[in-house]
Amino acid sequence: RYFDPNLRCLFQPANGQVTASTTTAALPARPDATVSSNAPAASTKAEFKWVKKDFAPSDVDCHYNPEVASTCQQPLVYFSKYFTEQIFEDLAEFTNRYVLQRDGAVLATTKEEIKIFFGMLMLMGVLKYPRVRMYWQTATRIPAIADSMGVKRFFKIRGALHISDANEERDPNSQDKFWKVRPLLEAVRSRCLQLVPLEQNSIDEQMVPFTGRIAAKQFVKGKPNPEGVKVFVRCSFDGLAHDFEFYQGKGTGVSKEHAHLGLGGSVVMRLVESLPKAQNIKCYMDNYFTSVKLFLELKKIGILASGTIRGNRLAGCVMKTDKEMKKEGRGSYDERVSQNDEVVLVRWQDNGTVNMASTHLGVGNIGTVRRWSESQKVHVDIDCPEVVLDYNKYMGGVDKLDFIMSLYPMRTRTKKWPVRVISHFASFALSNSWLEYLRDANKAGLLRKETLDMMAFQTDVANCLLNSNKPQKKRGRPSNDNSRTVKKKVPNASPLPVSTVRYDGINHWPQQVNMANAQRCRREECTSKSRVRCRKCNIFLCLTSQNDCFYLFHTK
């Protein structure tokens, strides 16, 4: 198990824990490169000479020591680095254009309304009603959502959501099946590439759940959401994503310069392009990607690697058979080192046989893992090579990100794949934003009780999007018409606004409320009562010549 105190729960990764060798389906092809799907994979011929000895690499210490920020920012600041103002403007523009082209009607949405729409999605992800319409129904109504936008308007925007022109002329030679959402993907990826990587990184697959029609849909057995669109992701071991790439179907994904590595190797070489070279940064991957040739290519550029490896990719290495390993029992192992001491292969007997390859760790210092003994009916400790322990410790980065995204997903049922991908990457950006915040909070020395968990972080961003730049509605009659005064019941204690809204300096207007009993001023240092309310924050504040709490409350 992995335990991260900031997640506040235990997490058992789907594929990160090595307990036995597994076989997976043949590797599909992949995007952003255009070599034939028949490009050769890593050769299985005996191109290397292997020796049975202890692995003793010369230099495996990481020389990379980046500077990390130590100042915590507001949640919306982190999220806005992924979903920029330009993204919201483009969403509004192309959504309007799509409705006009499709229906001949005018939707007239704005970037402010699109922000409100995403704020509603985030809040829905926290509350998790089984049906979207329940947020507006009388018995289950949520004012923060229902008062922000009508249900018909919400579904109209969701059904038309676009980030590019659906009718634009495209390059006939382009193989990009995700061009409709490419501007958003590039904006999110651009921010990911700016993040400071850690020493340990993992590369794995992520699924965008979708059961509708799309050309590049995959079915990956063993995933929590096996059906959908496949994305290759590189994360630090703490789950923070640094790069990603979509799989676009058969016949794509193999780079010309890396054709000898096959699909998996080509993907890895592209995902590590932004990593510092010659620093002995370490990458972990599963047998989907691992090959001896790939690890040698990575070592040439100063990146070390470890991963599970398939039995048909051992590059001619003869090791103990599965039968021999099983006879020796759980905890037995076999080690082979390439003649030039660059790569080590380790076979370990757990409940099944596990094959590992590495350029920085072999059997090393033997540790132990706890397993259940059927014969003794108790848990027993068995020997475990250091390379397996190290892999289990650092491989789960992408699975951690998947887990965080699954906590409060911005997911609604839709038949339109662009809407599904947009909502998935909004959740992706939000989760990455929280992980950025955690890094800064830990660096700044914040206590756990002072640190926002994922639910509080997502709720904060949602409230900011629902309230930031929210236009004031004109209510009642003009000010010169005093023929009727409508009295409204004022709640005794409205919650204080989040600091991002409190100090934004937008639409904070005082309102004189005609009421019998004055309300307590909500500024922290004041104990007076007032009949003046902030229209945006919906709280009472003093506004007199002696007490200007209204100004002081909204000023840092």
Coordinates of C-alpha atoms in Angstrom, one line a residue:
R1 CA 0.0 0.0 0.0
Y2 CA 0.9 3.6 -0.5
F3 CA 0.1 6.1 2.2
D4 CA 0.3 9.8 1.6
P5 CA -0.9 11.8 4.6
N6 CA -2.1 14.6 2.4
L7 CA -4.5 12.2 0.6
R8 CA -5.9 11.3 4.0
C9 CA -6.7 7.7 2.9
L10 CA -5.0 4.5 2.0
F11 CA -4.3 3.9 -1.7
Q12 CA -3.7 0.5 -3.3
P13 CA -2.5 1.3 -6.8
A14 CA -4.0 -0.6 -9.7
N15 CA -0.8 -1.7 -11.5
G16 CA 2.1 -0.2 -9.5
Q17 CA 2.6 -3.1 -7.0
V18 CA 4.7 -6.0 -8.3
T19 CA 3.4 -9.3 -6.9
A20 CA 3.7 -11.6 -9.9
S21 CA 4.4 -11.5 -13.5
T22 CA 1.5 -10.7 -15.8
T23 CA 0.9 -10.8 -19.5
T24 CA -0.8 -8.0 -21.3
A25 CA -2.2 -7.6 -24.8
A26 CA 0.0 -6.7 -27.8
L27 CA 1.1 -3.1 -27.8
P28 CA -1.1 -0.8 -29.9
A29 CA 0.3 2.0 -31.9
R30 CA 0.5 5.6 -30.8
P31 CA 0.2 9.3 -31.7
D32 CA 2.3 12.3 -32.8
A33 CA 4.5 10.2 -35.1
T34 CA 3.8 8.6 -38.4
V35 CA 5.8 5.4 -39.0
S36 CA 4.1 2.2 -40.0
S37 CA 2.5 0.1 -37.3
N38 CA 4.8 -2.7 -38.5
A39 CA 7.9 -0.9 -37.3
P40 CA 10.1 -3.4 -35.5
A41 CA 9.9 -3.7 -31.8
A42 CA 12.9 -4.3 -29.6
S43 CA 14.7 -7.4 -30.9
T44 CA 14.7 -10.6 -29.0
K45 CA 17.9 -12.0 -30.6
A46 CA 21.0 -12.6 -28.6
E47 CA 22.6 -9.3 -29.2
F48 CA 24.1 -9.0 -25.7
K49 CA 26.3 -11.2 -23.6
W50 CA 25.1 -11.9 -20.0
V51 CA 27.1 -12.8 -17.0
K52 CA 25.9 -14.2 -13.6
K53 CA 27.3 -11.8 -11.1
D54 CA 26.4 -9.0 -8.7
F55 CA 25.4 -5.8 -10.4
A56 CA 27.8 -2.9 -9.5
P57 CA 27.0 0.2 -11.6
S58 CA 29.6 3.0 -11.5
D59 CA 27.5 6.1 -11.0
V60 CA 23.9 6.1 -10.1
D61 CA 23.6 9.1 -7.7
C62 CA 21.3 11.8 -8.9
H63 CA 23.0 15.1 -9.6
Y64 CA 19.8 17.1 -10.0
N65 CA 18.8 19.4 -7.2
P66 CA 16.2 21.9 -8.3
E67 CA 14.9 24.9 -6.4
V68 CA 11.3 24.6 -5.4
A69 CA 9.0 27.5 -4.5
S70 CA 8.1 27.8 -0.8
T71 CA 5.2 30.2 -1.0
C72 CA 1.6 28.9 -1.0
Q73 CA -0.8 30.6 -3.3
Q74 CA -4.6 30.6 -3.5
P75 CA -6.2 27.5 -5.1
L76 CA -7.6 29.5 -8.1
V77 CA -4.1 30.8 -8.9
Y78 CA -2.8 27.2 -9.4
F79 CA -5.8 26.2 -11.5
S80 CA -5.5 29.3 -13.6
K81 CA -2.1 28.3 -14.8
Y82 CA -3.8 25.4 -16.6
F83 CA -7.1 26.9 -17.6
T84 CA -6.0 30.4 -18.6
E85 CA -8.2 33.4 -19.4
Q86 CA -7.5 32.7 -23.1
I87 CA -8.9 29.1 -22.7
F88 CA -12.2 30.4 -21.2
E89 CA -12.4 33.1 -24.0
D90 CA -11.9 30.4 -26.7
L91 CA -14.5 28.1 -25.1
A92 CA -17.0 30.9 -25.2
E93 CA -16.2 32.0 -28.7
F94 CA -16.2 28.5 -30.3
T95 CA -19.2 27.3 -28.3
N96 CA -21.2 30.4 -29.6
R97 CA -19.9 29.7 -33.2
Y98 CA -20.9 26.0 -33.0
V99 CA -24.5 26.8 -31.9
L100 CA -24.8 29.4 -34.7
Q101 CA -23.5 26.9 -37.3
R102 CA -25.6 24.0 -36.0
D103 CA -28.9 25.7 -35.1
G104 CA -28.7 29.2 -36.6
A105 CA -29.4 30.5 -33.1
V106 CA -27.5 32.9 -30.9
L107 CA -26.2 31.3 -27.6
A108 CA -24.4 34.5 -26.5
T109 CA -22.4 32.9 -23.8
T110 CA -19.4 34.7 -22.3
K111 CA -16.1 33.6 -20.6
E112 CA -17.6 34.6 -17.3
E113 CA -20.5 32.2 -17.9
I114 CA -18.1 29.5 -19.0
K115 CA -16.3 29.9 -15.7
I116 CA -19.6 29.6 -13.8
F117 CA -20.3 26.4 -15.8
F118 CA -17.0 24.8 -14.8
G119 CA -17.5 26.0 -11.2
M120 CA -20.8 24.1 -11.2
L121 CA -19.2 21.0 -12.6
M122 CA -16.6 21.1 -9.8
L123 CA -19.2 21.5 -7.1
M124 CA -21.2 18.7 -8.6
G125 CA -18.1 16.5 -8.5
V126 CA -17.9 17.1 -4.7
L127 CA -21.6 16.6 -4.0
K128 CA -22.1 13.6 -6.4
Y129 CA -25.8 13.6 -6.9
P130 CA -26.8 10.6 -9.1
R131 CA -28.7 12.8 -11.6
V132 CA -27.7 16.2 -12.7
R133 CA -31.3 17.6 -12.6
M134 CA -31.5 16.9 -8.9
Y135 CA -29.4 20.0 -8.2
W136 CA -32.4 22.2 -9.4
Q137 CA -35.3 20.1 -8.1
T138 CA -37.1 21.4 -5.1
A139 CA -36.5 18.6 -2.7
T140 CA -32.7 18.3 -3.4
R141 CA -32.0 21.9 -4.6
I142 CA -28.5 23.3 -4.1
P143 CA -28.7 27.1 -4.3
A144 CA -25.0 27.6 -5.1
I145 CA -25.6 25.7 -8.3
A146 CA -29.3 26.3 -9.1
D147 CA -29.0 30.1 -8.5
S148 CA -25.9 30.4 -10.7
M149 CA -27.5 29.0 -13.9
G150 CA -30.8 27.6 -15.0
V151 CA -31.0 23.9 -15.8
K152 CA -31.9 24.4 -19.4
R153 CA -29.1 26.8 -19.9
F154 CA -26.6 24.4 -18.3
F155 CA -27.5 21.6 -20.6
K156 CA -27.5 23.9 -23.6
I157 CA -23.9 25.0 -22.9
R158 CA -22.8 21.4 -22.1
G159 CA -24.2 20.1 -25.3
A160 CA -22.5 22.7 -27.4
L161 CA -19.1 23.0 -25.6
H162 CA -16.3 23.5 -28.1
I163 CA -12.7 24.7 -28.0
S164 CA -12.1 24.9 -31.8
D165 CA -14.0 25.5 -35.0
A166 CA -15.7 22.3 -36.0
N167 CA -15.9 23.4 -39.6
E168 CA -12.4 24.6 -40.1
E169 CA -10.3 23.2 -43.0
R170 CA -7.8 20.7 -41.8
D171 CA -4.6 19.3 -43.3
P172 CA -5.6 16.2 -45.2
N173 CA -2.3 14.5 -44.1
S174 CA -3.0 15.1 -40.4
Q175 CA -3.5 12.1 -38.2
D176 CA -4.6 14.0 -35.2
K177 CA -7.9 12.5 -34.1
F178 CA -8.2 14.9 -31.2
W179 CA -7.9 18.2 -33.1
K180 CA -11.2 19.3 -31.7
V181 CA -9.8 19.6 -28.2
R182 CA -6.1 20.2 -29.1
P183 CA -5.9 23.8 -27.9
L184 CA -7.0 22.8 -24.4
L185 CA -4.6 19.8 -24.4
E186 CA -1.7 22.0 -25.4
A187 CA -2.6 24.6 -22.7
V188 CA -2.7 22.0 -20.0
R189 CA 0.5 20.3 -21.3
S190 CA 2.3 23.6 -21.5
R191 CA 1.8 24.1 -17.8
C192 CA 2.8 20.5 -17.0
L193 CA 6.1 21.0 -18.9
Q194 CA 6.9 24.0 -16.7
L195 CA 6.8 22.0 -13.5
V196 CA 10.0 21.0 -11.7
P197 CA 10.5 17.2 -11.9
L198 CA 11.7 15.1 -9.0
E199 CA 14.4 12.5 -9.1
Q200 CA 11.9 9.6 -9.4
N201 CA 9.4 9.5 -12.3
S202 CA 7.0 6.9 -13.6
I203 CA 5.4 6.4 -17.0
D204 CA 2.1 4.6 -17.4
E205 CA -1.2 4.6 -19.1
Q206 CA -4.3 6.6 -18.1
M207 CA -7.8 6.1 -19.4
V208 CA -10.3 8.8 -20.3
P209 CA -13.6 6.9 -19.6
F210 CA -15.9 7.0 -22.6
T211 CA -18.3 4.4 -24.0
G212 CA -19.6 6.3 -27.0
R213 CA -18.3 6.5 -30.5
I214 CA -14.7 7.6 -31.2
A215 CA -12.1 6.4 -33.6
A216 CA -9.3 5.8 -31.1
K217 CA -11.3 4.1 -28.4
Q218 CA -9.5 1.3 -26.5
F219 CA -10.2 -1.4 -24.0
V220 CA -7.5 -1.9 -21.5
K221 CA -8.1 -4.9 -19.2
G222 CA -7.3 -4.3 -15.5
K223 CA -8.0 -0.6 -15.5
P224 CA -10.7 0.9 -13.2
N225 CA -12.3 2.3 -16.3
P226 CA -11.1 -0.1 -19.0
E227 CA -13.1 1.4 -22.0
G228 CA -12.2 4.8 -23.4
V229 CA -9.3 6.9 -24.7
K230 CA -5.8 5.9 -23.7
V231 CA -3.3 8.6 -22.6
F232 CA 0.4 8.0 -21.8
V233 CA 1.4 10.1 -18.8
R234 CA 4.8 10.8 -17.1
C235 CA 4.4 11.7 -13.4
S236 CA 6.7 12.3 -10.5
F237 CA 6.4 9.6 -7.9
D238 CA 4.1 11.9 -5.8
G239 CA 1.5 11.9 -8.7
L240 CA 2.2 15.3 -10.2
A241 CA 2.0 15.0 -14.0
H242 CA 4.7 16.5 -16.1
D243 CA 3.9 15.4 -19.7
F244 CA 1.3 13.3 -21.5
E245 CA 0.5 12.1 -25.0
F246 CA -2.7 10.6 -26.5
Y247 CA -2.8 7.2 -28.2
Q248 CA -4.4 7.8 -31.6
G249 CA -4.8 4.3 -33.0
K250 CA -3.1 1.7 -35.1
G251 CA -0.4 3.0 -37.4
T252 CA 0.7 5.9 -35.3
G253 CA 3.0 6.6 -32.5
V254 CA 6.3 5.1 -33.6
S255 CA 8.9 7.8 -34.2
K256 CA 11.2 7.4 -37.2
E257 CA 14.3 8.0 -35.1
H258 CA 13.1 5.4 -32.5
A259 CA 11.6 2.8 -34.9
H260 CA 13.9 0.1 -33.5
L261 CA 12.4 0.6 -30.0
G262 CA 8.8 -0.1 -31.1
L263 CA 5.8 1.8 -29.9
G264 CA 6.4 1.7 -26.1
G265 CA 10.0 2.8 -26.5
S266 CA 9.1 5.7 -28.9
V267 CA 6.5 6.9 -26.4
V268 CA 9.0 6.9 -23.5
M269 CA 11.7 8.7 -25.5
R270 CA 9.2 11.5 -26.3
L271 CA 7.9 11.7 -22.7
V272 CA 11.4 12.1 -21.3
E273 CA 12.4 14.9 -23.7
S274 CA 11.8 17.6 -21.2
L275 CA 13.7 15.9 -18.3
P276 CA 17.2 17.2 -17.5
K277 CA 19.8 15.0 -19.2
A278 CA 23.0 13.6 -17.7
Q279 CA 21.7 14.0 -14.2
N280 CA 20.8 10.3 -13.4
I281 CA 17.1 11.1 -13.0
K282 CA 15.3 7.8 -12.7
C283 CA 12.2 6.6 -14.7
Y284 CA 10.0 3.6 -13.8
M285 CA 7.7 1.8 -16.2
D286 CA 5.8 -1.5 -16.6
N287 CA 6.3 -4.2 -19.2
Y288 CA 4.2 -2.3 -21.7
F289 CA 7.3 -0.1 -22.4
T290 CA 10.4 -1.9 -21.0
S291 CA 13.1 -3.3 -23.2
V292 CA 16.8 -3.7 -22.9
K293 CA 17.4 -1.5 -26.0
L294 CA 15.2 1.3 -24.5
F295 CA 17.1 1.3 -21.3
L296 CA 20.4 1.6 -23.1
E297 CA 19.1 4.5 -25.1
L298 CA 18.0 6.2 -21.9
K299 CA 21.3 5.6 -20.3
K300 CA 23.1 7.3 -23.2
I301 CA 21.3 10.6 -22.4
G302 CA 21.9 10.2 -18.6
I303 CA 18.5 8.9 -17.5
L304 CA 18.4 5.7 -15.5
A305 CA 15.4 3.3 -15.6
S306 CA 13.8 0.3 -13.9
G307 CA 10.8 -1.7 -14.9
T308 CA 9.1 -5.1 -15.3
I309 CA 10.0 -6.8 -18.5
R310 CA 8.3 -9.4 -20.7
G311 CA 10.0 -12.8 -21.1
N312 CA 10.3 -12.4 -24.8
R313 CA 12.3 -9.2 -24.4
L314 CA 15.2 -10.5 -22.4
A315 CA 17.7 -9.9 -25.3
G316 CA 18.9 -13.5 -25.4
C317 CA 19.5 -13.8 -21.6
V318 CA 19.2 -17.3 -20.3
M319 CA 17.9 -17.4 -16.7
K320 CA 16.5 -20.0 -14.4
T321 CA 13.2 -21.4 -15.8
D322 CA 9.8 -20.8 -14.1
K323 CA 9.9 -24.4 -13.0
E324 CA 13.2 -24.1 -11.3
M325 CA 12.2 -20.9 -9.6
K326 CA 9.0 -22.4 -8.3
K327 CA 10.9 -25.4 -7.0
E328 CA 13.2 -23.1 -5.0
G329 CA 10.2 -21.4 -3.5
R330 CA 9.0 -17.9 -2.9
G331 CA 11.8 -15.4 -2.3
S332 CA 14.3 -17.1 -4.6
Y333 CA 15.9 -15.0 -7.3
D334 CA 18.3 -15.1 -10.3
E335 CA 20.5 -12.2 -11.5
R336 CA 22.3 -11.6 -14.9
V337 CA 24.4 -8.6 -15.8
S338 CA 25.4 -7.4 -19.3
Q339 CA 29.1 -7.8 -20.1
N340 CA 29.6 -4.1 -20.0
D341 CA 27.8 -3.7 -16.7
E342 CA 25.1 -1.4 -18.2
V343 CA 21.9 -3.4 -17.7
V344 CA 20.9 -6.0 -15.1
L345 CA 18.1 -8.5 -15.4
V346 CA 16.6 -10.0 -12.2
R347 CA 14.1 -12.9 -12.0
W348 CA 12.3 -13.2 -8.6
Q349 CA 9.8 -15.8 -7.4
D350 CA 6.8 -14.4 -5.7
N351 CA 3.3 -16.0 -6.1
G352 CA 4.5 -16.1 -9.7
T353 CA 7.7 -15.2 -11.6
V354 CA 8.6 -11.5 -11.9
N355 CA 11.1 -10.3 -14.4
M356 CA 12.8 -6.9 -13.8
A357 CA 15.3 -4.9 -15.8
S358 CA 17.3 -1.9 -14.5
T359 CA 20.3 0.3 -15.2
H360 CA 20.8 1.4 -11.6
L361 CA 19.7 -1.4 -9.2
G362 CA 20.0 -5.2 -9.1
V363 CA 19.4 -7.7 -6.3
G364 CA 21.4 -5.3 -4.0
N365 CA 20.5 -5.2 -0.4
I366 CA 17.9 -8.0 0.1
G367 CA 14.7 -6.8 1.8
T368 CA 11.6 -8.6 2.8
V369 CA 7.9 -8.4 1.9
R370 CA 5.0 -9.9 3.8
R371 CA 2.9 -12.6 2.1
W372 CA 0.2 -15.0 3.1
S373 CA 1.2 -18.7 3.5
E374 CA -1.6 -21.1 2.6
S375 CA 0.2 -24.0 4.2
Q376 CA 0.9 -22.3 7.6
K377 CA -2.2 -20.0 7.5
V378 CA -0.2 -17.0 8.7
H379 CA 1.6 -14.1 7.1
V380 CA 5.3 -14.8 6.5
D381 CA 8.3 -12.6 5.4
I382 CA 10.0 -13.6 2.1
D383 CA 13.2 -12.2 0.6
C384 CA 12.8 -9.5 -2.0
P385 CA 15.5 -8.0 -4.3
E386 CA 16.2 -4.3 -3.9
V387 CA 15.2 -3.5 -7.4
V388 CA 11.7 -4.8 -6.8
L389 CA 11.3 -2.8 -3.5
D390 CA 12.5 0.3 -5.3
Y391 CA 10.1 -0.2 -8.2
N392 CA 7.1 -0.7 -5.8
K393 CA 8.0 2.5 -4.0
Y394 CA 8.2 4.8 -7.0
M395 CA 6.2 3.3 -9.8
G396 CA 2.7 4.4 -8.6
G397 CA 2.8 8.1 -9.7
V398 CA 0.2 7.8 -12.5
D399 CA -2.0 5.6 -10.4
K400 CA -1.9 8.2 -7.6
L401 CA -3.0 10.8 -10.0
D402 CA -5.9 8.6 -11.3
F403 CA -6.9 8.0 -7.7
I404 CA -7.0 11.7 -6.9
M405 CA -9.0 12.4 -10.0
S406 CA -11.5 9.7 -9.0
L407 CA -12.3 11.3 -5.6
Y408 CA -14.4 14.2 -6.9
P409 CA -14.6 13.7 -10.7
M410 CA -16.1 16.3 -13.0
R411 CA -17.9 13.6 -14.9
T412 CA -21.4 13.6 -16.4
R413 CA -22.9 11.2 -19.0
T414 CA -22.5 12.4 -22.5
K415 CA -22.3 10.9 -26.0
K416 CA -20.0 13.6 -27.2
W417 CA -16.4 12.8 -26.8
P418 CA -15.0 16.4 -26.9
V419 CA -17.2 17.2 -23.9
R420 CA -15.9 14.1 -22.1
V421 CA -12.2 14.9 -22.8
I422 CA -12.7 18.6 -21.8
S423 CA -14.2 17.6 -18.5
H424 CA -11.6 14.9 -17.9
F425 CA -8.7 17.4 -18.4
A426 CA -10.5 20.0 -16.2
S427 CA -10.3 17.3 -13.5
F428 CA -6.7 16.5 -14.5
A429 CA -5.7 20.2 -14.2
L430 CA -7.5 20.5 -10.8
S431 CA -5.8 17.4 -9.4
N432 CA -2.4 18.6 -10.7
S433 CA -3.1 22.0 -9.2
W434 CA -3.7 20.5 -5.8
L435 CA -0.5 18.4 -6.0
E436 CA 1.4 21.6 -6.8
Y437 CA -0.2 23.3 -3.8
L438 CA 0.8 20.3 -1.6
R439 CA 4.4 20.6 -2.7
D440 CA 4.4 24.3 -1.9
A441 CA 2.7 23.8 1.4
N442 CA 5.2 21.1 2.5
K443 CA 8.1 23.3 1.4
A444 CA 6.6 26.2 3.4
G445 CA 6.3 24.1 6.5
L446 CA 2.5 24.3 6.8
L447 CA 0.9 22.0 9.4
R448 CA -1.4 19.3 8.2
K449 CA -4.4 20.9 9.8
E450 CA -3.6 24.1 7.9
T451 CA -3.3 22.4 4.6
L452 CA -6.4 22.0 2.3
D453 CA -7.4 18.5 1.3
M454 CA -8.6 17.8 -2.2
M455 CA -12.3 18.4 -1.4
A456 CA -11.6 21.7 0.3
F457 CA -9.3 22.7 -2.6
Q458 CA -11.8 21.8 -5.3
T459 CA -14.7 23.6 -3.4
D460 CA -12.6 26.7 -3.1
V461 CA -11.8 26.8 -6.8
A462 CA -15.5 26.1 -7.6
N463 CA -16.7 29.0 -5.4
C464 CA -14.2 31.3 -6.9
L465 CA -15.3 30.5 -10.5
L466 CA -19.0 30.8 -9.4
N467 CA -18.4 34.2 -7.9
S468 CA -15.4 35.8 -9.7
N469 CA -16.5 38.5 -12.2
K470 CA -20.1 37.6 -11.6
P471 CA -22.3 40.3 -13.1
Q472 CA -24.8 42.0 -10.8
K473 CA -28.4 41.4 -11.7
K474 CA -30.7 44.4 -11.9
R475 CA -33.5 43.7 -9.5
G476 CA -36.8 45.6 -8.8
R477 CA -37.7 49.0 -10.2
P478 CA -35.5 52.0 -11.0
S479 CA -34.2 53.9 -8.0
N480 CA -36.6 56.8 -8.5
D481 CA -39.6 54.6 -8.1
N482 CA -40.4 54.3 -4.4
S483 CA -43.9 53.0 -4.9
R484 CA -43.1 49.6 -3.5
T485 CA -40.5 48.2 -1.1
V486 CA -39.8 44.5 -1.0
K487 CA -38.6 43.2 2.3
K488 CA -36.5 40.1 2.2
K489 CA -35.6 37.8 5.0
V490 CA -31.8 38.1 5.7
P491 CA -30.0 35.1 7.1
N492 CA -28.4 35.5 10.5
A493 CA -25.0 34.2 9.5
S494 CA -23.8 33.9 5.9
P495 CA -20.5 32.1 5.5
L496 CA -17.4 34.3 4.9
P497 CA -16.3 34.5 1.3
V498 CA -13.1 32.7 0.3
S499 CA -10.1 35.1 0.2
T500 CA -9.9 35.0 -3.6
V501 CA -13.4 36.5 -3.8
R502 CA -13.0 38.7 -0.8
Y503 CA -10.0 40.6 -2.1
D504 CA -10.7 40.6 -5.9
G505 CA -12.0 44.2 -5.8
I506 CA -14.9 43.5 -8.2
N507 CA -18.5 44.3 -7.6
H508 CA -18.3 44.7 -3.9
W509 CA -21.2 47.3 -3.5
P510 CA -22.8 48.3 -0.2
Q511 CA -26.6 47.8 0.2
Q512 CA -28.6 49.5 2.9
V513 CA -31.1 46.9 4.2
N514 CA -34.4 48.0 5.7
M515 CA -34.7 45.7 8.7
A516 CA -35.8 46.0 12.4
N517 CA -32.7 44.5 13.9
A518 CA -29.1 45.3 12.9
Q519 CA -26.8 42.4 12.2
R520 CA -23.4 41.7 13.7
C521 CA -20.5 43.1 11.6
R522 CA -18.5 40.2 10.1
R523 CA -15.1 41.9 10.2
E524 CA -12.9 39.9 12.6
E525 CA -11.9 42.8 14.9
C526 CA -15.3 44.5 15.1
T527 CA -18.1 43.8 17.5
S528 CA -20.6 46.4 16.3
K529 CA -23.8 45.9 14.4
S530 CA -24.8 47.2 11.0
R531 CA -27.6 47.4 8.4
V532 CA -25.2 47.6 5.5
R533 CA -24.5 44.5 3.5
C534 CA -22.0 43.7 0.8
R535 CA -24.0 42.7 -2.3
K536 CA -21.4 40.2 -3.5
C537 CA -20.2 38.6 -0.2
N538 CA -23.7 38.7 1.3
I539 CA -22.4 39.7 4.8
F540 CA -23.0 42.8 7.0
L541 CA -20.2 45.3 7.6
C542 CA -20.0 48.7 9.3
L543 CA -19.9 51.7 7.0
T544 CA -19.9 54.8 9.1
S545 CA -17.5 57.7 9.6
Q546 CA -16.2 56.0 12.8
N547 CA -16.1 52.4 11.5
D548 CA -15.2 51.8 7.9
C549 CA -15.2 48.0 8.2
F550 CA -16.5 47.6 4.7
Y551 CA -13.3 49.0 3.2
L552 CA -11.0 47.2 5.8
F553 CA -12.7 43.8 5.2
H554 CA -12.1 43.9 1.5
T555 CA -8.5 45.1 1.7
K556 CA -5.4 43.0 2.6

